[in-house]
Amino acid sequence: MNADQIFKDLSAKLGSILPEAEIRKKAELAVQINALKKERNAVILGHNYMEPALFHSIPDFTGDSLELSRLAAQTDKDVIVFCGVKFMAETAKILNPEKTVLLPALNAGCSLAESITAEDVRLLKEKFPDVPVVTYVNTYADVKAESDVCCTSGNAAKVVESLKSDTIIFLPDEYLARNVAQQTGKHIIFPSKTKGWPEAPTDTVLDYQLIGWHGRCEVHELFTVRDIEEARRKYPGVVVLAHPECSLEVTSAADYAGSTSGMIKFVQEHEAPSYLLLTEGSMADNIAAAHPEKNIIRIQGHRCPHMQQITLEDTLLALRKNQYVIEVEESVRQRAEKAVQRMIEIV
Ligand code: 13P
Ligand code: SF4
């Protein structure tokens, strides 16, 4: 597509939220990115949280963490540009050691990935020997390497159930763990380094079954039941969708809880007077842009500062300057790959 075509397409979707001059500038950046993408035989993967102009112009594929991991595993391109955060780009590298994986902004982190270290996981494994470890993909490669299997928000309960184990270590998201515990009918405990580690279970009848961690998503922990109550008062018939990184109180008060793509699909497939999306704000903007006929309500200000680091400008620089190259040490990568592959194989 040339700049005029991209401009027209973006204007149709974003004309009501962005000034014309800005859309024109974004369209020109997109043309340059698409040309370089072709020249470098690259694929651009865009997470659902990318800002609207980027989301609707340059990615070859968009999706949630699980879909993008699957796509990363299948690509035959030489270069993968990951428009998402670092743990996602690392997952792509884990699955594609021979390819160049680029993350347009090095400081695109994640509060969940920062909440746990590989040493923490090793200590937990010492305390709970032979208990399988499920790790959310929102972690760095060395943490994945200590795990038996990874999961995403889209398959967490399924992964836990696939292990057929009474007791499971589930890391590091406290709220996702609470949601999964409820879905799978398991009790939950939270060991604490500072308050003393609990003793490993010694008898066969366990009074706890999911061993969690205190990681939190700095965006999703902000949503409250009050937000839902207020929306229900203000918008009669509103359908509330929450990401499972929200607290159990919030997901229980919502009408639907699921991954980012799960929420998009839900909105596409249902007819409701309005939808309240309890997740990162750009995704609500993206759905609103794709479905102008639907009334999408956002809670302003709840944006992921890490996802917002990724811009069209930096994506262009990433391809031009080959930055920032994601590397994973080979012995770590091989162990992490087993956990990621095992997840991908669980349908
Ligand atoms: P999804 O896997 O649902 O896309 O979530 C990723 C994420 O970081 C949510 O905050
Ligand atoms: Fe991490 Fe939360 Fe941002 Fe997702 S929204 S990348 S979990 S900080």
PDB file of C-alpha atoms and ligand atoms in Angstrom, residues 47 49 85 87-88 109-113 136 138 173 216-220 243 245 279-280 303-307, ligand 2:
ATOM      1  CA  HIS A  47       0.502  -7.226  20.354  1.00  0.00           C
ATOM      2  CA  TYR A  49      -1.926  -3.333  23.136  1.00  0.00           C
ATOM      3  CA  VAL A  85       7.353  -5.954  25.336  1.00  0.00           C
ATOM      4  CA  PHE A  87       9.382 -10.955  27.438  1.00  0.00           C
ATOM      5  CA  MET A  88       7.394 -11.406  24.202  1.00  0.00           C
ATOM      6  CA  GLY A 109       9.551  -4.207  30.338  1.00  0.00           C
ATOM      7  CA  CYS A 110       6.684  -5.621  32.416  1.00  0.00           C
ATOM      8  CA  SER A 111       5.959  -5.417  36.155  1.00  0.00           C
ATOM      9  CA  LEU A 112       5.145  -9.143  36.236  1.00  0.00           C
ATOM     10  CA  ALA A 113       8.402 -10.146  34.552  1.00  0.00           C
ATOM     11  CA  TYR A 136       3.212 -17.274  32.961  1.00  0.00           C
ATOM     12  CA  ASN A 138       5.157 -12.681  31.273  1.00  0.00           C
ATOM     13  CA  ASP A 173       0.940 -13.357  38.833  1.00  0.00           C
ATOM     14  CA  ARG A 216       1.057  -8.070  39.885  1.00  0.00           C
ATOM     15  CA  CYS A 217       0.395  -6.295  36.625  1.00  0.00           C
ATOM     16  CA  GLU A 218       0.722  -2.614  37.437  1.00  0.00           C
ATOM     17  CA  VAL A 219      -2.115  -1.809  35.013  1.00  0.00           C
ATOM     18  CA  HIS A 220      -4.694  -4.502  35.755  1.00  0.00           C
ATOM     19  CA  HIS A 243      -8.438  -9.559  31.725  1.00  0.00           C
ATOM     20  CA  GLU A 245      -4.617 -10.245  35.456  1.00  0.00           C
ATOM     21  CA  THR A 279      -7.572  -3.903  30.275  1.00  0.00           C
ATOM     22  CA  GLU A 280      -4.861  -1.692  28.763  1.00  0.00           C
ATOM     23  CA  ARG A 303      -2.248   2.415  30.016  1.00  0.00           C
ATOM     24  CA  CYS A 304       0.788   0.136  30.082  1.00  0.00           C
ATOM     25  CA  PRO A 305       3.886   2.370  30.206  1.00  0.00           C
ATOM     26  CA  HIS A 306       5.958  -0.478  28.738  1.00  0.00           C
ATOM     27  CA  MET A 307       3.756  -1.196  25.732  1.00  0.00           C
TER      28      MET A 307
HETATM   29 FE1  SF4 B   2       3.094  -6.362  31.838  1.00  0.00          FE
HETATM   30 FE2  SF4 B   2       0.781  -5.388  32.714  1.00  0.00          FE
HETATM   31 FE3  SF4 B   2       2.063  -4.144  30.768  1.00  0.00          FE
HETATM   32 FE4  SF4 B   2       0.897  -6.523  30.291  1.00  0.00          FE
HETATM   33  S1  SF4 B   2      -0.102  -4.595  30.823  1.00  0.00           S
HETATM   34  S2  SF4 B   2       2.959  -5.903  29.662  1.00  0.00           S
HETATM   35  S3  SF4 B   2       1.255  -7.535  32.274  1.00  0.00           S
HETATM   36  S4  SF4 B   2       2.785  -4.400  32.885  1.00  0.00           S
END
